PDB file of C-alpha atoms and ligand atoms in Angstrom:
ATOM      1  CA  MET A   1      -0.017  -0.051   0.091  1.00  0.00           C
ATOM      2  CA  ASP A   2       1.398   3.441  -0.944  1.00  0.00           C
ATOM      3  CA  ASP A   3       1.568   6.355   1.502  1.00  0.00           C
ATOM      4  CA  LEU A   4      -1.250   8.229  -0.155  1.00  0.00           C
ATOM      5  CA  GLN A   5      -3.489   5.130   0.399  1.00  0.00           C
ATOM      6  CA  GLN A   6      -2.332   4.910   4.060  1.00  0.00           C
ATOM      7  CA  GLU A   7      -3.135   8.621   4.535  1.00  0.00           C
ATOM      8  CA  ILE A   8      -6.636   8.107   3.182  1.00  0.00           C
ATOM      9  CA  LEU A   9      -7.149   5.205   5.570  1.00  0.00           C
ATOM     10  CA  ASN A  10      -5.914   7.498   8.335  1.00  0.00           C
ATOM     11  CA  LYS A  11      -8.838   9.817   7.636  1.00  0.00           C
ATOM     12  CA  VAL A  12     -11.388   7.101   8.040  1.00  0.00           C
ATOM     13  CA  PRO A  13     -11.758   5.536  11.468  1.00  0.00           C
ATOM     14  CA  LEU A  14     -11.978   1.803  10.555  1.00  0.00           C
ATOM     15  CA  THR A  15     -12.692   1.012  14.101  1.00  0.00           C
ATOM     16  CA  ALA A  16     -15.949   2.905  13.814  1.00  0.00           C
ATOM     17  CA  ASP A  17     -17.460   0.454  11.404  1.00  0.00           C
ATOM     18  CA  TYR A  18     -16.173   1.973   8.056  1.00  0.00           C
ATOM     19  CA  LEU A  19     -15.100   0.054   5.003  1.00  0.00           C
ATOM     20  CA  VAL A  20     -12.739   1.499   2.412  1.00  0.00           C
ATOM     21  CA  GLY A  21     -12.212   0.078  -1.110  1.00  0.00           C
ATOM     22  CA  PHE A  22      -9.917   1.120  -4.088  1.00  0.00           C
ATOM     23  CA  ALA A  23     -11.273   0.362  -7.466  1.00  0.00           C
ATOM     24  CA  ASP A  24      -9.907   0.397 -10.990  1.00  0.00           C
ATOM     25  CA  MET A  25     -12.950   1.540 -13.002  1.00  0.00           C
ATOM     26  CA  HIS A  26     -11.155   1.348 -16.399  1.00  0.00           C
ATOM     27  CA  ASP A  27     -13.560   3.089 -18.815  1.00  0.00           C
ATOM     28  CA  LEU A  28     -16.731   2.658 -16.805  1.00  0.00           C
ATOM     29  CA  LEU A  29     -16.939   6.229 -15.715  1.00  0.00           C
ATOM     30  CA  LYS A  30     -16.657   7.610 -19.165  1.00  0.00           C
ATOM     31  CA  PRO A  31     -17.994   9.798 -20.788  1.00  0.00           C
ATOM     32  CA  HIS A  32     -19.292  11.657 -17.729  1.00  0.00           C
ATOM     33  CA  PHE A  33     -16.190  11.439 -15.540  1.00  0.00           C
ATOM     34  CA  ASN A  34     -12.640  11.741 -16.818  1.00  0.00           C
ATOM     35  CA  TYR A  35     -11.287   9.554 -13.947  1.00  0.00           C
ATOM     36  CA  ARG A  36     -10.105   5.982 -13.830  1.00  0.00           C
ATOM     37  CA  TYR A  37      -9.973   5.079 -10.067  1.00  0.00           C
ATOM     38  CA  ALA A  38     -12.424   5.308  -7.224  1.00  0.00           C
ATOM     39  CA  VAL A  39     -12.088   5.310  -3.559  1.00  0.00           C
ATOM     40  CA  VAL A  40     -15.334   3.978  -2.074  1.00  0.00           C
ATOM     41  CA  ILE A  41     -16.219   4.403   1.592  1.00  0.00           C
ATOM     42  CA  GLY A  42     -18.937   2.331   3.362  1.00  0.00           C
ATOM     43  CA  LYS A  43     -20.348   3.177   6.780  1.00  0.00           C
ATOM     44  CA  LYS A  44     -22.222   0.562   8.615  1.00  0.00           C
ATOM     45  CA  MET A  45     -25.747   1.451   9.707  1.00  0.00           C
ATOM     46  CA  GLU A  46     -26.562   0.866  13.423  1.00  0.00           C
ATOM     47  CA  SER A  47     -27.880  -2.694  13.929  1.00  0.00           C
ATOM     48  CA  GLU A  48     -30.637  -1.815  16.414  1.00  0.00           C
ATOM     49  CA  VAL A  49     -32.164   0.786  14.006  1.00  0.00           C
ATOM     50  CA  MET A  50     -31.873  -1.597  10.989  1.00  0.00           C
ATOM     51  CA  ASP A  51     -33.496  -4.431  12.955  1.00  0.00           C
ATOM     52  CA  SER A  52     -36.442  -2.052  13.735  1.00  0.00           C
ATOM     53  CA  ILE A  53     -37.500  -1.431  10.182  1.00  0.00           C
ATOM     54  CA  GLU A  54     -38.491  -5.010   9.187  1.00  0.00           C
ATOM     55  CA  SER A  55     -41.984  -3.690   8.142  1.00  0.00           C
ATOM     56  CA  GLY A  56     -41.040  -0.181   7.107  1.00  0.00           C
ATOM     57  CA  PRO A  57     -39.228   3.037   7.809  1.00  0.00           C
ATOM     58  CA  ASN A  58     -39.420   4.782  11.189  1.00  0.00           C
ATOM     59  CA  ILE A  59     -38.038   8.158  12.547  1.00  0.00           C
ATOM     60  CA  ALA A  60     -34.833   6.536  13.968  1.00  0.00           C
ATOM     61  CA  TYR A  61     -34.056   5.197  10.485  1.00  0.00           C
ATOM     62  CA  TYR A  62     -34.808   8.647   8.944  1.00  0.00           C
ATOM     63  CA  ASN A  63     -32.445  10.345  11.452  1.00  0.00           C
ATOM     64  CA  LEU A  64     -29.733   7.601  11.036  1.00  0.00           C
ATOM     65  CA  TYR A  65     -29.911   8.032   7.110  1.00  0.00           C
ATOM     66  CA  LYS A  66     -29.396  11.709   7.514  1.00  0.00           C
ATOM     67  CA  ASN A  67     -26.573  11.439  10.077  1.00  0.00           C
ATOM     68  CA  VAL A  68     -24.737   8.710   8.186  1.00  0.00           C
ATOM     69  CA  ASN A  69     -24.952  10.808   4.926  1.00  0.00           C
ATOM     70  CA  ASP A  70     -23.588  13.791   6.691  1.00  0.00           C
ATOM     71  CA  GLU A  71     -20.804  11.693   8.212  1.00  0.00           C
ATOM     72  CA  LEU A  72     -19.926  10.093   4.946  1.00  0.00           C
ATOM     73  CA  ASN A  73     -19.819  13.512   3.132  1.00  0.00           C
ATOM     74  CA  GLU A  74     -17.527  14.942   5.854  1.00  0.00           C
ATOM     75  CA  ARG A  75     -15.110  12.006   5.307  1.00  0.00           C
ATOM     76  CA  VAL A  76     -15.148  12.624   1.549  1.00  0.00           C
ATOM     77  CA  LYS A  77     -14.298  16.176   2.219  1.00  0.00           C
ATOM     78  CA  ASN A  78     -11.494  15.230   4.486  1.00  0.00           C
ATOM     79  CA  ILE A  79     -10.115  12.816   1.886  1.00  0.00           C
ATOM     80  CA  THR A  80     -10.346  15.461  -0.822  1.00  0.00           C
ATOM     81  CA  SER A  81      -8.186  17.698   1.198  1.00  0.00           C
ATOM     82  CA  VAL A  82      -5.408  15.050   1.225  1.00  0.00           C
ATOM     83  CA  PHE A  83      -5.443  15.112  -2.620  1.00  0.00           C
ATOM     84  CA  VAL A  84      -5.576  18.953  -2.640  1.00  0.00           C
ATOM     85  CA  HIS A  85      -2.614  19.061  -0.341  1.00  0.00           C
ATOM     86  CA  ARG A  86      -0.537  16.810  -2.669  1.00  0.00           C
ATOM     87  CA  GLY A  87      -1.663  18.691  -5.780  1.00  0.00           C
ATOM     88  CA  ILE A  88      -3.582  15.728  -7.217  1.00  0.00           C
ATOM     89  CA  GLN A  89      -6.914  16.263  -8.975  1.00  0.00           C
ATOM     90  CA  SER A  90      -9.819  14.456  -7.466  1.00  0.00           C
ATOM     91  CA  GLN A  91     -13.658  14.720  -7.309  1.00  0.00           C
ATOM     92  CA  GLY A  92     -15.734  13.825  -4.292  1.00  0.00           C
ATOM     93  CA  ILE A  93     -19.252  12.066  -4.892  1.00  0.00           C
ATOM     94  CA  PRO A  94     -21.494  12.599  -1.916  1.00  0.00           C
ATOM     95  CA  ALA A  95     -23.595   9.877  -0.600  1.00  0.00           C
ATOM     96  CA  THR A  96     -26.853  11.312  -1.986  1.00  0.00           C
ATOM     97  CA  VAL A  97     -28.290  14.119  -4.072  1.00  0.00           C
ATOM     98  CA  ASP A  98     -30.906  16.499  -2.666  1.00  0.00           C
ATOM     99  CA  ASP A  99     -34.244  16.030  -4.485  1.00  0.00           C
ATOM    100  CA  ALA A 100     -33.965  19.740  -5.740  1.00  0.00           C
ATOM    101  CA  ASN A 101     -30.864  18.846  -7.659  1.00  0.00           C
ATOM    102  CA  LEU A 102     -32.496  15.891  -9.539  1.00  0.00           C
ATOM    103  CA  ASP A 103     -33.308  16.539 -13.204  1.00  0.00           C
ATOM    104  CA  GLU A 104     -35.984  15.312 -15.747  1.00  0.00           C
ATOM    105  CA  GLU A 105     -33.620  12.638 -17.041  1.00  0.00           C
ATOM    106  CA  TYR A 106     -33.299  11.215 -13.576  1.00  0.00           C
ATOM    107  CA  LEU A 107     -37.042  11.035 -12.984  1.00  0.00           C
ATOM    108  CA  LYS A 108     -37.516   9.215 -16.400  1.00  0.00           C
ATOM    109  CA  THR A 109     -34.749   6.671 -15.652  1.00  0.00           C
ATOM    110  CA  LEU A 110     -33.958   6.644 -11.883  1.00  0.00           C
ATOM    111  CA  ARG A 111     -30.258   6.508 -12.738  1.00  0.00           C
ATOM    112  CA  LEU A 112     -27.578   8.837 -11.830  1.00  0.00           C
ATOM    113  CA  LYS A 113     -24.369   9.305 -13.793  1.00  0.00           C
ATOM    114  CA  TYR A 114     -22.292   7.710 -10.875  1.00  0.00           C
ATOM    115  CA  SER A 115     -23.181   4.479  -9.046  1.00  0.00           C
ATOM    116  CA  HIS A 116     -21.492   4.004  -5.676  1.00  0.00           C
ATOM    117  CA  LYS A 117     -22.512   0.289  -5.866  1.00  0.00           C
ATOM    118  CA  MET A 118     -20.588  -0.176  -9.034  1.00  0.00           C
ATOM    119  CA  ALA A 119     -17.423   1.166  -7.494  1.00  0.00           C
ATOM    120  CA  ALA A 120     -18.041  -0.971  -4.467  1.00  0.00           C
ATOM    121  CA  THR A 121     -18.183  -4.176  -6.622  1.00  0.00           C
ATOM    122  CA  ARG A 122     -15.074  -3.078  -8.569  1.00  0.00           C
ATOM    123  CA  SER A 123     -13.205  -2.501  -5.245  1.00  0.00           C
ATOM    124  CA  GLY A 124     -14.181  -6.010  -3.998  1.00  0.00           C
ATOM    125  CA  ILE A 125     -16.345  -4.706  -1.086  1.00  0.00           C
ATOM    126  CA  GLY A 126     -19.257  -6.850  -2.181  1.00  0.00           C
ATOM    127  CA  TRP A 127     -21.766  -7.890  -4.876  1.00  0.00           C
ATOM    128  CA  ILE A 128     -25.226  -6.839  -6.051  1.00  0.00           C
ATOM    129  CA  GLY A 129     -28.025  -8.605  -4.368  1.00  0.00           C
ATOM    130  CA  LYS A 130     -31.437  -9.835  -5.770  1.00  0.00           C
ATOM    131  CA  THR A 131     -33.140  -6.441  -4.925  1.00  0.00           C
ATOM    132  CA  ASP A 132     -30.218  -4.420  -6.329  1.00  0.00           C
ATOM    133  CA  LEU A 133     -28.499  -3.697  -2.997  1.00  0.00           C
ATOM    134  CA  LEU A 134     -24.662  -3.720  -2.470  1.00  0.00           C
ATOM    135  CA  ILE A 135     -24.097  -6.677  -0.209  1.00  0.00           C
ATOM    136  CA  SER A 136     -20.750  -6.258   1.580  1.00  0.00           C
ATOM    137  CA  HIS A 137     -18.956  -9.425   2.890  1.00  0.00           C
ATOM    138  CA  LYS A 138     -18.586  -7.721   6.277  1.00  0.00           C
ATOM    139  CA  TYR A 139     -21.909  -5.923   6.947  1.00  0.00           C
ATOM    140  CA  GLY A 140     -24.215  -7.234   4.330  1.00  0.00           C
ATOM    141  CA  PRO A 141     -26.339  -4.504   2.766  1.00  0.00           C
ATOM    142  CA  ARG A 142     -26.343  -2.495   6.067  1.00  0.00           C
ATOM    143  CA  ILE A 143     -23.991   0.179   4.727  1.00  0.00           C
ATOM    144  CA  ARG A 144     -24.321   3.537   2.941  1.00  0.00           C
ATOM    145  CA  LEU A 145     -21.691   4.563   0.523  1.00  0.00           C
ATOM    146  CA  ALA A 146     -19.867   7.665  -0.799  1.00  0.00           C
ATOM    147  CA  SER A 147     -16.891   7.942  -3.162  1.00  0.00           C
ATOM    148  CA  LEU A 148     -13.932   9.878  -4.515  1.00  0.00           C
ATOM    149  CA  LEU A 149     -12.620   9.845  -8.119  1.00  0.00           C
ATOM    150  CA  THR A 150      -9.030  10.310  -9.164  1.00  0.00           C
ATOM    151  CA  ASN A 151      -6.457   9.359 -11.756  1.00  0.00           C
ATOM    152  CA  TYR A 152      -3.802   8.530  -9.102  1.00  0.00           C
ATOM    153  CA  PRO A 153      -2.726   4.970  -9.746  1.00  0.00           C
ATOM    154  CA  PHE A 154      -2.969   3.361  -6.209  1.00  0.00           C
ATOM    155  CA  SER A 155      -0.544   0.538  -5.650  1.00  0.00           C
ATOM    156  CA  GLU A 156      -3.095  -1.730  -4.145  1.00  0.00           C
ATOM    157  CA  ILE A 157      -6.373  -2.105  -5.893  1.00  0.00           C
ATOM    158  CA  GLY A 158      -9.212  -4.423  -4.829  1.00  0.00           C
ATOM    159  CA  VAL A 159     -10.181  -7.673  -6.675  1.00  0.00           C
ATOM    160  CA  PRO A 160     -13.558  -6.979  -8.524  1.00  0.00           C
ATOM    161  CA  ILE A 161     -16.535  -9.087  -7.837  1.00  0.00           C
ATOM    162  CA  ASP A 162     -18.471  -9.976 -11.054  1.00  0.00           C
ATOM    163  CA  GLU A 163     -21.170 -12.342  -9.753  1.00  0.00           C
ATOM    164  CA  SER A 164     -23.747 -12.543  -6.901  1.00  0.00           C
ATOM    165  CA  HIS A 165     -23.062 -14.568  -3.978  1.00  0.00           C
ATOM    166  CA  CYS A 166     -26.810 -14.727  -2.857  1.00  0.00           C
ATOM    167  CA  GLY A 167     -27.317 -18.187  -4.226  1.00  0.00           C
ATOM    168  CA  THR A 168     -30.900 -19.552  -3.667  1.00  0.00           C
ATOM    169  CA  CYS A 169     -31.674 -17.006  -0.832  1.00  0.00           C
ATOM    170  CA  GLN A 170     -34.868 -15.108  -1.823  1.00  0.00           C
ATOM    171  CA  ILE A 171     -35.688 -13.465   1.499  1.00  0.00           C
ATOM    172  CA  CYS A 172     -35.418  -9.918   0.215  1.00  0.00           C
ATOM    173  CA  VAL A 173     -37.375 -10.698  -2.887  1.00  0.00           C
ATOM    174  CA  ASP A 174     -40.221 -12.322  -0.922  1.00  0.00           C
ATOM    175  CA  GLN A 175     -40.375  -9.516   1.691  1.00  0.00           C
ATOM    176  CA  CYS A 176     -40.292  -6.484  -0.726  1.00  0.00           C
ATOM    177  CA  PRO A 177     -43.676  -4.835  -0.334  1.00  0.00           C
ATOM    178  CA  ALA A 178     -43.466  -3.521  -3.893  1.00  0.00           C
ATOM    179  CA  HIS A 179     -42.685  -6.772  -5.464  1.00  0.00           C
ATOM    180  CA  ALA A 180     -39.866  -4.966  -7.250  1.00  0.00           C
ATOM    181  CA  ALA A 181     -37.521  -7.962  -7.937  1.00  0.00           C
ATOM    182  CA  ASN A 182     -38.029 -11.031  -9.966  1.00  0.00           C
ATOM    183  CA  GLY A 183     -35.401 -13.173  -8.221  1.00  0.00           C
ATOM    184  CA  THR A 184     -32.751 -13.286 -10.964  1.00  0.00           C
ATOM    185  CA  LEU A 185     -29.009 -13.574  -9.689  1.00  0.00           C
ATOM    186  CA  TRP A 186     -26.904 -10.566 -10.590  1.00  0.00           C
ATOM    187  CA  ASN A 187     -23.809 -10.536 -12.703  1.00  0.00           C
ATOM    188  CA  VAL A 188     -21.944  -7.625 -14.485  1.00  0.00           C
ATOM    189  CA  SER A 189     -23.732  -8.215 -17.736  1.00  0.00           C
ATOM    190  CA  ILE A 190     -27.225  -8.021 -16.451  1.00  0.00           C
ATOM    191  CA  ASP A 191     -28.870  -4.591 -16.583  1.00  0.00           C
ATOM    192  CA  ARG A 192     -30.579  -3.391 -13.425  1.00  0.00           C
ATOM    193  CA  ASN A 193     -34.075  -3.016 -15.012  1.00  0.00           C
ATOM    194  CA  ASP A 194     -34.027  -6.859 -16.003  1.00  0.00           C
ATOM    195  CA  PHE A 195     -34.145  -8.078 -12.407  1.00  0.00           C
ATOM    196  CA  TYR A 196     -35.416  -5.078 -10.328  1.00  0.00           C
ATOM    197  CA  ASP A 197     -38.008  -2.419 -11.112  1.00  0.00           C
ATOM    198  CA  PRO A 198     -36.797   0.917  -9.568  1.00  0.00           C
ATOM    199  CA  PHE A 199     -40.133   2.565 -10.246  1.00  0.00           C
ATOM    200  CA  LYS A 200     -42.166   0.077  -8.224  1.00  0.00           C
ATOM    201  CA  CYS A 201     -39.529   0.378  -5.456  1.00  0.00           C
ATOM    202  CA  ARG A 202     -39.610   4.137  -5.502  1.00  0.00           C
ATOM    203  CA  SER A 203     -43.314   4.534  -5.358  1.00  0.00           C
ATOM    204  CA  MET A 204     -43.518   2.033  -2.477  1.00  0.00           C
ATOM    205  CA  CYS A 205     -40.735   3.815  -0.620  1.00  0.00           C
ATOM    206  CA  ARG A 206     -42.575   7.162  -1.003  1.00  0.00           C
ATOM    207  CA  GLU A 207     -45.987   5.683  -0.012  1.00  0.00           C
ATOM    208  CA  LEU A 208     -44.403   4.159   3.213  1.00  0.00           C
ATOM    209  CA  SER A 209     -42.457   7.258   4.032  1.00  0.00           C
ATOM    210  CA  MET A 210     -45.448   9.493   3.774  1.00  0.00           C
ATOM    211  CA  ARG A 211     -47.850   6.986   5.624  1.00  0.00           C
ATOM    212  CA  ILE A 212     -45.534   6.109   8.471  1.00  0.00           C
ATOM    213  CA  ILE A 213     -43.209   9.015   9.108  1.00  0.00           C
ATOM    214  CA  GLN A 214     -44.997  11.831   7.162  1.00  0.00           C
ATOM    215  CA  LYS A 215     -42.009  12.672   5.075  1.00  0.00           C
ATOM    216  CA  GLU A 216     -41.756  13.239   1.232  1.00  0.00           C
ATOM    217  CA  ILE A 217     -38.718  10.989   0.860  1.00  0.00           C
ATOM    218  CA  SER A 218     -37.920   7.597  -0.717  1.00  0.00           C
ATOM    219  CA  LEU A 219     -37.137   5.628   2.429  1.00  0.00           C
ATOM    220  CA  CYS A 220     -38.134   2.016   2.967  1.00  0.00           C
ATOM    221  CA  GLY A 221     -35.116  -0.201   3.947  1.00  0.00           C
ATOM    222  CA  ILE A 222     -37.126  -3.495   4.382  1.00  0.00           C
ATOM    223  CA  CYS A 223     -34.708  -5.337   1.887  1.00  0.00           C
ATOM    224  CA  VAL A 224     -31.743  -4.081   3.878  1.00  0.00           C
ATOM    225  CA  SER A 225     -33.200  -5.103   7.250  1.00  0.00           C
ATOM    226  CA  VAL A 226     -34.223  -8.610   6.305  1.00  0.00           C
ATOM    227  CA  CYS A 227     -31.036  -9.694   4.563  1.00  0.00           C
ATOM    228  CA  PRO A 228     -29.333 -12.414   6.562  1.00  0.00           C
ATOM    229  CA  ILE A 229     -25.897 -11.196   5.803  1.00  0.00           C
ATOM    230  CA  GLY A 230     -24.929  -8.465   8.228  1.00  0.00           C
ATOM    231  CA  LYS A 231     -27.657  -9.441  10.745  1.00  0.00           C
ATOM    232  CA  LYS A 232     -26.126 -10.330  14.135  1.00  0.00           C
TER     233      LYS A 232
HETATM  234  C1  B12 B 301     -31.492   6.314  -7.732  1.00  0.00           C
HETATM  235  C2  B12 B 301     -31.313   5.715  -6.412  1.00  0.00           C
HETATM  236  C3  B12 B 301     -32.471   5.146  -5.892  1.00  0.00           C
HETATM  237  C4  B12 B 301     -33.673   4.882  -6.697  1.00  0.00           C
HETATM  238  C5  B12 B 301     -33.431   3.628  -7.675  1.00  0.00           C
HETATM  239  C6  B12 B 301     -32.642   2.558  -6.971  1.00  0.00           C
HETATM  240  C7  B12 B 301     -31.759   1.669  -7.771  1.00  0.00           C
HETATM  241  N1  B12 B 301     -31.569   0.542  -7.177  1.00  0.00           N
HETATM  242  O1  B12 B 301     -31.369   1.957  -8.845  1.00  0.00           O
HETATM  243  C8  B12 B 301     -34.757   4.527  -5.664  1.00  0.00           C
HETATM  244  C9  B12 B 301     -35.487   5.911  -5.181  1.00  0.00           C
HETATM  245  C10 B12 B 301     -35.830   3.524  -5.947  1.00  0.00           C
HETATM  246  C11 B12 B 301     -33.941   4.109  -4.493  1.00  0.00           C
HETATM  247  C12 B12 B 301     -34.249   3.461  -3.393  1.00  0.00           C
HETATM  248  C13 B12 B 301     -33.510   3.032  -2.403  1.00  0.00           C
HETATM  249  N2  B12 B 301     -32.232   3.319  -2.152  1.00  0.00           N
HETATM  250 CO1  B12 B 301     -31.144   4.404  -3.468  1.00  0.00          CO
HETATM  251  N3  B12 B 301     -30.017   5.361  -4.542  1.00  0.00           N
HETATM  252  C14 B12 B 301     -30.148   5.759  -5.696  1.00  0.00           C
HETATM  253  C15 B12 B 301     -28.924   6.520  -6.195  1.00  0.00           C
HETATM  254  C16 B12 B 301     -29.109   7.983  -5.918  1.00  0.00           C
HETATM  255  C17 B12 B 301     -28.380   6.226  -7.656  1.00  0.00           C
HETATM  256  C18 B12 B 301     -28.477   4.769  -8.065  1.00  0.00           C
HETATM  257  C19 B12 B 301     -28.447   4.705  -9.585  1.00  0.00           C
HETATM  258  O2  B12 B 301     -28.222   5.560 -10.311  1.00  0.00           O
HETATM  259  N4  B12 B 301     -28.715   3.554 -10.091  1.00  0.00           N
HETATM  260  C20 B12 B 301     -28.456   3.343 -11.483  1.00  0.00           C
HETATM  261  C21 B12 B 301     -28.096   1.793 -11.677  1.00  0.00           C
HETATM  262  C22 B12 B 301     -27.861   1.427 -13.114  1.00  0.00           C
HETATM  263  O3  B12 B 301     -26.896   1.553 -10.981  1.00  0.00           O
HETATM  264  P1  B12 B 301     -26.966   0.782  -9.493  1.00  0.00           P
HETATM  265  O4  B12 B 301     -28.267   0.249  -9.338  1.00  0.00           O
HETATM  266  O5  B12 B 301     -26.419   1.744  -8.641  1.00  0.00           O
HETATM  267  O6  B12 B 301     -25.993  -0.470  -9.821  1.00  0.00           O
HETATM  268  C23 B12 B 301     -26.012  -1.239 -10.886  1.00  0.00           C
HETATM  269  C24 B12 B 301     -24.695  -1.137 -11.622  1.00  0.00           C
HETATM  270  O7  B12 B 301     -23.706  -0.549 -10.848  1.00  0.00           O
HETATM  271  C25 B12 B 301     -24.321  -2.636 -11.909  1.00  0.00           C
HETATM  272  N5  B12 B 301     -22.961  -2.922 -11.644  1.00  0.00           N
HETATM  273  C26 B12 B 301     -22.381  -3.104 -10.403  1.00  0.00           C
HETATM  274  N6  B12 B 301     -21.107  -3.481 -10.618  1.00  0.00           N
HETATM  275  C27 B12 B 301     -20.872  -3.436 -11.992  1.00  0.00           C
HETATM  276  C28 B12 B 301     -19.678  -3.666 -12.665  1.00  0.00           C
HETATM  277  C29 B12 B 301     -19.826  -3.649 -14.114  1.00  0.00           C
HETATM  278  C30 B12 B 301     -18.465  -3.868 -14.943  1.00  0.00           C
HETATM  279  C31 B12 B 301     -20.986  -3.292 -14.765  1.00  0.00           C
HETATM  280  C32 B12 B 301     -21.079  -3.195 -16.300  1.00  0.00           C
HETATM  281  C33 B12 B 301     -22.131  -2.971 -14.010  1.00  0.00           C
HETATM  282  C34 B12 B 301     -22.017  -3.080 -12.581  1.00  0.00           C
HETATM  283  O8  B12 B 301     -24.978  -3.426 -10.912  1.00  0.00           O
HETATM  284  C35 B12 B 301     -26.190  -2.659 -10.572  1.00  0.00           C
HETATM  285  C36 B12 B 301     -27.406  -3.338 -11.086  1.00  0.00           C
HETATM  286  O9  B12 B 301     -27.351  -3.259 -12.440  1.00  0.00           O
HETATM  287  C37 B12 B 301     -27.854   5.804  -5.194  1.00  0.00           C
HETATM  288  C38 B12 B 301     -26.627   6.781  -4.816  1.00  0.00           C
HETATM  289  C39 B12 B 301     -25.520   6.704  -5.946  1.00  0.00           C
HETATM  290  N7  B12 B 301     -25.119   7.705  -6.480  1.00  0.00           N
HETATM  291  O10 B12 B 301     -25.101   5.458  -6.257  1.00  0.00           O
HETATM  292  C40 B12 B 301     -28.597   5.463  -3.976  1.00  0.00           C
HETATM  293  C41 B12 B 301     -28.403   4.155  -3.284  1.00  0.00           C
HETATM  294  C42 B12 B 301     -28.301   3.163  -4.306  1.00  0.00           C
HETATM  295  N8  B12 B 301     -29.630   3.909  -2.520  1.00  0.00           N
HETATM  296  C43 B12 B 301     -29.419   3.317  -1.388  1.00  0.00           C
HETATM  297  C44 B12 B 301     -30.472   2.886  -0.591  1.00  0.00           C
HETATM  298  C45 B12 B 301     -29.995   2.422   0.754  1.00  0.00           C
HETATM  299  C46 B12 B 301     -31.819   2.919  -0.916  1.00  0.00           C
HETATM  300  C47 B12 B 301     -33.067   2.337  -0.196  1.00  0.00           C
HETATM  301  C48 B12 B 301     -32.857   1.311   0.889  1.00  0.00           C
HETATM  302  C49 B12 B 301     -33.791   3.560   0.388  1.00  0.00           C
HETATM  303  C50 B12 B 301     -33.605   3.706   1.896  1.00  0.00           C
HETATM  304  N9  B12 B 301     -32.565   4.418   2.314  1.00  0.00           N
HETATM  305  O11 B12 B 301     -34.379   3.335   2.623  1.00  0.00           O
HETATM  306  C51 B12 B 301     -33.983   1.973  -1.442  1.00  0.00           C
HETATM  307  C52 B12 B 301     -33.609   0.575  -1.745  1.00  0.00           C
HETATM  308  C53 B12 B 301     -33.533   0.452  -3.143  1.00  0.00           C
HETATM  309  C54 B12 B 301     -32.933  -0.982  -3.762  1.00  0.00           C
HETATM  310  N10 B12 B 301     -33.419  -2.053  -3.367  1.00  0.00           N
HETATM  311  O12 B12 B 301     -31.953  -0.824  -4.606  1.00  0.00           O
HETATM  312  C55 B12 B 301     -27.948   3.071  -1.183  1.00  0.00           C
HETATM  313  C56 B12 B 301     -27.649   1.551  -1.334  1.00  0.00           C
HETATM  314  C57 B12 B 301     -26.661   1.022  -0.272  1.00  0.00           C
HETATM  315  C58 B12 B 301     -26.496  -0.449  -0.501  1.00  0.00           C
HETATM  316  N11 B12 B 301     -25.945  -1.083   0.577  1.00  0.00           N
HETATM  317  O13 B12 B 301     -26.675  -0.909  -1.528  1.00  0.00           O
HETATM  318  C59 B12 B 301     -27.171   4.091  -2.197  1.00  0.00           C
HETATM  319  C60 B12 B 301     -25.913   3.596  -2.733  1.00  0.00           C
HETATM  320  C61 B12 B 301     -27.091   5.497  -1.462  1.00  0.00           C
HETATM  321  C62 B12 B 301     -25.885   5.497  -0.607  1.00  0.00           C
HETATM  322  N12 B12 B 301     -25.181   6.544  -0.550  1.00  0.00           N
HETATM  323  O14 B12 B 301     -25.579   4.460   0.100  1.00  0.00           O
HETATM  324  N13 B12 B 301     -32.538   4.604  -4.662  1.00  0.00           N
END
């Protein structure tokens, strides 16, 4: 591991349930980003809160979601400052985008130009599950993600994961209140929309958030909560 990688790790308290991956994205970020490498950070979501949302979002989950986003965005800022200090170009990608900054194209496709989950599979942190979540080896889907892009060639890069490790497990598919997934196992050549319907998922997330916590937001988390990987 080179000393820039070590300095990045020093900015992220790994003891406090963080994961860090280094990914070679090759041409995957083109044409929107002129970068080749991604640093992806995962922050584990508190177990007690995640266990409490098996049947829908609650205020504790809403607060945790906001706090973890803020924490991740702060870490990305700290890591960006390491690059600035060394005169190396980089671009931070926050955990989430405010609804006000989402455009027409997004509402038609529910796709952003950058996927944290793709960087996470490229870094070897995990694979994509049957309801399109990133399933980390260590904490299952109970993590939120943020990233930083650069052309700095890190000396140690993660080994990409190209296939699902979910096997015959169907729990998230069966428990999804939107019936958004059809049970197909993911691999890198399958498009998201062929195994999971983001529109069904989003409309159920919004309905549950409005009904249970009276917030106009796309929160649900049932698929995250029920996954056996990452549960204590
Ligand atoms: C748009 C969006 C949504 C939409 C659409 C969701 C979707 N799955 O696409 C809606 C509003 C429905 C939604 C809902 C939720 N979301 Co959301 N969402 C996003 C957002 C902002 C962009 C995702 C996007 O553009 N997807 C486009 C598709 C094409 O990419 P993808 O699904 O990310 O991943 C595909 C590719 O990357 C591909 N892939 C992976 N590796 C590789 C490698 C190669 C070589 C190739 C070719 C492809 C490939 O595999 C995936 C499937 O095709 C991300 C943040 C971000 N910028 O990444 C959060 C994010 C995906 N959401 C997240 C979460 C937690 C949720 C919710 C649980 C809500 C909640 N907090 O309660 C639900 C659950 C949804 C679910 N089961 O997937 C987390 C996921 C964490 C995790 N462990 O997986 C993210 C990463 C936010 C974060 N900062 O952590 N979300």
